[in-house]
């Protein structure tokens, strides 16, 4: 769990299968950084928050038929898989 914003400036940050990363703020992926949500991984964000991927940054979110990669809100009403 991260209270506040998450800013990635370099390297790869992975949310592995079976793992959940909860963030109360916004997510920013800057040039040279990657946020990788693997099959079965989940990013949970506060409602109304954003993910910004700047030029040169990467968001990798690839699921399989048996294991979704997902982003959802705290309240579970909004989800992207």
GROMACS .gro file of N, CA and C in nm:
model
  243
    1UNK      N    1   0.084  -0.119   0.000
    1UNK     CA    2   0.000   0.000   0.000
    1UNK      C    3   0.087   0.124   0.000
    2UNK      N    4   0.054   0.218  -0.087
    2UNK     CA    5   0.125   0.345  -0.095
    2UNK      C    6   0.026   0.457  -0.067
    3UNK      N    7   0.054   0.535   0.037
    3UNK     CA    8  -0.029   0.652   0.067
    3UNK      C    9   0.028   0.770  -0.009
    4UNK      N   10  -0.046   0.823  -0.103
    4UNK     CA   11   0.003   0.933  -0.185
    4UNK      C   12   0.030   0.888  -0.326
    5UNK      N   13   0.108   0.969  -0.397
    5UNK     CA   14   0.136   0.944  -0.538
    5UNK      C   15   0.252   0.846  -0.556
    6UNK      N   16   0.254   0.780  -0.671
    6UNK     CA   17   0.364   0.694  -0.712
    6UNK      C   18   0.421   0.749  -0.841
    7UNK      N   19   0.548   0.790  -0.838
    7UNK     CA   20   0.616   0.840  -0.958
    7UNK      C   21   0.732   0.747  -0.988
    8UNK      N   22   0.730   0.688  -1.108
    8UNK     CA   23   0.836   0.597  -1.152
    8UNK      C   24   0.926   0.672  -1.248
    9UNK      N   25   1.055   0.675  -1.219
    9UNK     CA   26   1.150   0.750  -1.301
    9UNK      C   27   1.246   0.662  -1.380
   10UNK      N   28   1.266   0.538  -1.339
   10UNK     CA   29   1.356   0.449  -1.411
   10UNK      C   30   1.329   0.305  -1.371
   11UNK      N   31   1.373   0.212  -1.454
   11UNK     CA   32   1.360   0.071  -1.422
   11UNK      C   33   1.219   0.019  -1.443
   12UNK      N   34   1.199  -0.105  -1.395
   12UNK     CA   35   1.071  -0.174  -1.411
   12UNK      C   36   1.011  -0.198  -1.273
   13UNK      N   37   0.887  -0.159  -1.256
   13UNK     CA   38   0.811  -0.190  -1.135
   13UNK      C   39   0.706  -0.291  -1.175
   14UNK      N   40   0.713  -0.412  -1.114
   14UNK     CA   41   0.623  -0.520  -1.151
   14UNK      C   42   0.520  -0.545  -1.042
   15UNK      N   43   0.398  -0.570  -1.086
   15UNK     CA   44   0.295  -0.622  -0.999
   15UNK      C   45   0.274  -0.765  -1.044
   16UNK      N   46   0.328  -0.857  -0.967
   16UNK     CA   47   0.334  -0.998  -1.006
   16UNK      C   48   0.199  -1.068  -0.990
   17UNK      N   49   0.189  -1.186  -1.048
   17UNK     CA   50   0.070  -1.269  -1.036
   17UNK      C   51   0.035  -1.290  -0.890
   18UNK      N   52  -0.092  -1.267  -0.856
   18UNK     CA   53  -0.138  -1.285  -0.719
   18UNK      C   54  -0.113  -1.166  -0.628
   19UNK      N   55  -0.041  -1.064  -0.677
   19UNK     CA   56  -0.008  -0.947  -0.595
   19UNK      C   57  -0.105  -0.832  -0.626
   20UNK      N   58  -0.127  -0.749  -0.525
   20UNK     CA   59  -0.209  -0.629  -0.539
   20UNK      C   60  -0.131  -0.511  -0.484
   21UNK      N   61  -0.119  -0.406  -0.564
   21UNK     CA   62  -0.058  -0.280  -0.519
   21UNK      C   63  -0.170  -0.179  -0.507
   22UNK      N   64  -0.186  -0.123  -0.387
   22UNK     CA   65  -0.292  -0.025  -0.358
   22UNK      C   66  -0.228   0.112  -0.343
   23UNK      N   67  -0.281   0.211  -0.417
   23UNK     CA   68  -0.226   0.346  -0.418
   23UNK      C   69  -0.339   0.445  -0.395
   24UNK      N   70  -0.318   0.540  -0.301
   24UNK     CA   71  -0.423   0.638  -0.274
   24UNK      C   72  -0.411   0.762  -0.363
   25UNK      N   73  -0.300   0.775  -0.435
   25UNK     CA   74  -0.279   0.893  -0.520
   25UNK      C   75  -0.275   0.858  -0.667
   26UNK      N   76  -0.210   0.945  -0.744
   26UNK     CA   77  -0.194   0.925  -0.888
   26UNK      C   78  -0.068   0.845  -0.916
   27UNK      N   79  -0.063   0.786  -1.036
   27UNK     CA   80   0.055   0.714  -1.082
   27UNK      C   81   0.110   0.787  -1.203
   28UNK      N   82   0.242   0.813  -1.202
   28UNK     CA   83   0.310   0.875  -1.316
   28UNK      C   84   0.427   0.786  -1.355
   29UNK      N   85   0.430   0.749  -1.484
   29UNK     CA   86   0.540   0.668  -1.538
   29UNK      C   87   0.618   0.759  -1.632
   30UNK      N   88   0.738   0.798  -1.591
   30UNK     CA   89   0.821   0.889  -1.670
   30UNK      C   90   0.908   0.814  -1.769
   31UNK      N   91   0.972   0.889  -1.857
   31UNK     CA   92   1.062   0.834  -1.958
   31UNK      C   93   1.166   0.745  -1.892
   32UNK      N   94   1.184   0.625  -1.947
   32UNK     CA   95   1.283   0.531  -1.895
   32UNK      C   96   1.229   0.438  -1.788
   33UNK      N   97   1.102   0.454  -1.751
   33UNK     CA   98   1.041   0.369  -1.649
   33UNK      C   99   0.930   0.284  -1.710
   34UNK      N  100   0.904   0.170  -1.647
   34UNK     CA  101   0.797   0.080  -1.690
   34UNK      C  102   0.716   0.034  -1.570
   35UNK      N  103   0.584   0.038  -1.584
   35UNK     CA  104   0.494  -0.025  -1.488
   35UNK      C  105   0.439  -0.148  -1.557
   36UNK      N  106   0.468  -0.266  -1.501
   36UNK     CA  107   0.431  -0.394  -1.561
   36UNK      C  108   0.332  -0.465  -1.470
   37UNK      N  109   0.207  -0.476  -1.515
   37UNK     CA  110   0.104  -0.550  -1.442
   37UNK      C  111   0.093  -0.686  -1.510
   38UNK      N  112   0.146  -0.787  -1.443
   38UNK     CA  113   0.152  -0.921  -1.501
   38UNK      C  114   0.018  -0.993  -1.490
   39UNK      N  115  -0.001  -1.102  -1.565
   39UNK     CA  116  -0.124  -1.180  -1.553
   39UNK      C  117  -0.149  -1.217  -1.407
   40UNK      N  118  -0.269  -1.185  -1.357
   40UNK     CA  119  -0.302  -1.214  -1.218
   40UNK      C  120  -0.265  -1.103  -1.122
   41UNK      N  121  -0.200  -0.997  -1.170
   41UNK     CA  122  -0.164  -0.882  -1.086
   41UNK      C  123  -0.274  -0.777  -1.089
   42UNK      N  124  -0.285  -0.699  -0.980
   42UNK     CA  125  -0.391  -0.598  -0.970
   42UNK      C  126  -0.335  -0.468  -0.914
   43UNK      N  127  -0.369  -0.357  -0.979
   43UNK     CA  128  -0.342  -0.224  -0.929
   43UNK      C  129  -0.474  -0.166  -0.881
   44UNK      N  130  -0.481  -0.127  -0.753
   44UNK     CA  131  -0.602  -0.068  -0.696
   44UNK      C  132  -0.571   0.078  -0.667
   45UNK      N  133  -0.656   0.167  -0.720
   45UNK     CA  134  -0.634   0.311  -0.704
   45UNK      C  135  -0.756   0.376  -0.641
   46UNK      N  136  -0.730   0.486  -0.569
   46UNK     CA  137  -0.839   0.566  -0.514
   46UNK      C  138  -0.925   0.618  -0.629
   47UNK      N  139  -1.052   0.630  -0.604
   47UNK     CA  140  -1.144   0.679  -0.707
   47UNK      C  141  -1.106   0.821  -0.749
   48UNK      N  142  -1.115   0.847  -0.879
   48UNK     CA  143  -1.085   0.980  -0.932
   48UNK      C  144  -0.937   1.005  -0.956
   49UNK      N  145  -0.852   0.907  -0.933
   49UNK     CA  146  -0.707   0.923  -0.955
   49UNK      C  147  -0.671   0.880  -1.096
   50UNK      N  148  -0.549   0.915  -1.139
   50UNK     CA  149  -0.510   0.891  -1.279
   50UNK      C  150  -0.380   0.814  -1.290
   51UNK      N  151  -0.363   0.751  -1.406
   51UNK     CA  152  -0.235   0.695  -1.448
   51UNK      C  153  -0.189   0.779  -1.566
   52UNK      N  154  -0.071   0.838  -1.556
   52UNK     CA  155  -0.013   0.916  -1.664
   52UNK      C  156   0.115   0.848  -1.709
   53UNK      N  157   0.122   0.815  -1.838
   53UNK     CA  158   0.243   0.756  -1.895
   53UNK      C  159   0.302   0.861  -1.988
   54UNK      N  160   0.412   0.920  -1.947
   54UNK     CA  161   0.476   1.025  -2.026
   54UNK      C  162   0.556   0.967  -2.141
   55UNK      N  163   0.588   1.051  -2.239
   55UNK     CA  164   0.667   1.010  -2.355
   55UNK      C  165   0.793   0.937  -2.310
   56UNK      N  166   0.811   0.816  -2.360
   56UNK     CA  167   0.928   0.736  -2.324
   56UNK      C  168   0.903   0.642  -2.207
   57UNK      N  169   0.788   0.656  -2.140
   57UNK     CA  170   0.749   0.564  -2.033
   57UNK      C  171   0.665   0.452  -2.091
   58UNK      N  172   0.649   0.342  -2.015
   58UNK     CA  173   0.577   0.226  -2.065
   58UNK      C  174   0.483   0.171  -1.960
   59UNK      N  175   0.360   0.140  -2.002
   59UNK     CA  176   0.265   0.064  -1.920
   59UNK      C  177   0.244  -0.068  -1.991
   60UNK      N  178   0.281  -0.178  -1.925
   60UNK     CA  179   0.259  -0.312  -1.980
   60UNK      C  180   0.154  -0.379  -1.893
   61UNK      N  181   0.046  -0.419  -1.957
   61UNK     CA  182  -0.065  -0.481  -1.884
   61UNK      C  183  -0.121  -0.590  -1.973
   62UNK      N  184  -0.072  -0.711  -1.954
   62UNK     CA  185  -0.110  -0.822  -2.040
   62UNK      C  186  -0.160  -0.937  -1.954
   63UNK      N  187  -0.284  -0.976  -1.976
   63UNK     CA  188  -0.340  -1.089  -1.904
   63UNK      C  189  -0.349  -1.210  -1.995
   64UNK      N  190  -0.403  -1.315  -1.939
   64UNK     CA  191  -0.428  -1.437  -2.016
   64UNK      C  192  -0.575  -1.475  -1.995
   65UNK      N  193  -0.621  -1.577  -2.064
   65UNK     CA  194  -0.759  -1.620  -2.047
   65UNK      C  195  -0.785  -1.670  -1.905
   66UNK      N  196  -0.683  -1.717  -1.837
   66UNK     CA  197  -0.699  -1.768  -1.702
   66UNK      C  198  -0.660  -1.672  -1.592
   67UNK      N  199  -0.593  -1.561  -1.629
   67UNK     CA  200  -0.544  -1.467  -1.527
   67UNK      C  201  -0.542  -1.326  -1.585
   68UNK      N  202  -0.641  -1.246  -1.547
   68UNK     CA  203  -0.646  -1.107  -1.593
   68UNK      C  204  -0.539  -1.023  -1.525
   69UNK      N  205  -0.490  -0.924  -1.597
   69UNK     CA  206  -0.414  -0.815  -1.537
   69UNK      C  207  -0.517  -0.703  -1.522
   70UNK      N  208  -0.526  -0.640  -1.403
   70UNK     CA  209  -0.636  -0.546  -1.386
   70UNK      C  210  -0.597  -0.421  -1.307
   71UNK      N  211  -0.675  -0.315  -1.335
   71UNK     CA  212  -0.669  -0.189  -1.261
   71UNK      C  213  -0.811  -0.164  -1.216
   72UNK      N  214  -0.829  -0.136  -1.086
   72UNK     CA  215  -0.964  -0.110  -1.038
   72UNK      C  216  -0.961  -0.003  -0.929
   73UNK      N  217  -1.080   0.051  -0.901
   73UNK     CA  218  -1.093   0.151  -0.797
   73UNK      C  219  -1.113   0.087  -0.661
   74UNK      N  220  -1.094   0.166  -0.555
   74UNK     CA  221  -1.113   0.119  -0.417
   74UNK      C  222  -1.250   0.055  -0.398
   75UNK      N  223  -1.351   0.115  -0.462
   75UNK     CA  224  -1.489   0.070  -0.438
   75UNK      C  225  -1.529  -0.050  -0.523
   76UNK      N  226  -1.438  -0.098  -0.607
   76UNK     CA  227  -1.463  -0.215  -0.692
   76UNK      C  228  -1.567  -0.193  -0.800
   77UNK      N  229  -1.615  -0.068  -0.819
   77UNK     CA  230  -1.716  -0.046  -0.922
   77UNK      C  231  -1.655  -0.016  -1.058
   78UNK      N  232  -1.531   0.027  -1.061
   78UNK     CA  233  -1.463   0.058  -1.188
   78UNK      C  234  -1.346  -0.037  -1.202
   79UNK      N  235  -1.335  -0.100  -1.319
   79UNK     CA  236  -1.223  -0.192  -1.340
   79UNK      C  237  -1.186  -0.198  -1.487
   80UNK      N  238  -1.061  -0.221  -1.512
   80UNK     CA  239  -1.008  -0.242  -1.646
   80UNK      C  240  -0.928  -0.370  -1.641
   81UNK      N  241  -0.961  -0.466  -1.728
   81UNK     CA  242  -0.890  -0.593  -1.729
   81UNK      C  243  -0.846  -0.627  -1.868
   0.00000   0.00000   0.00000
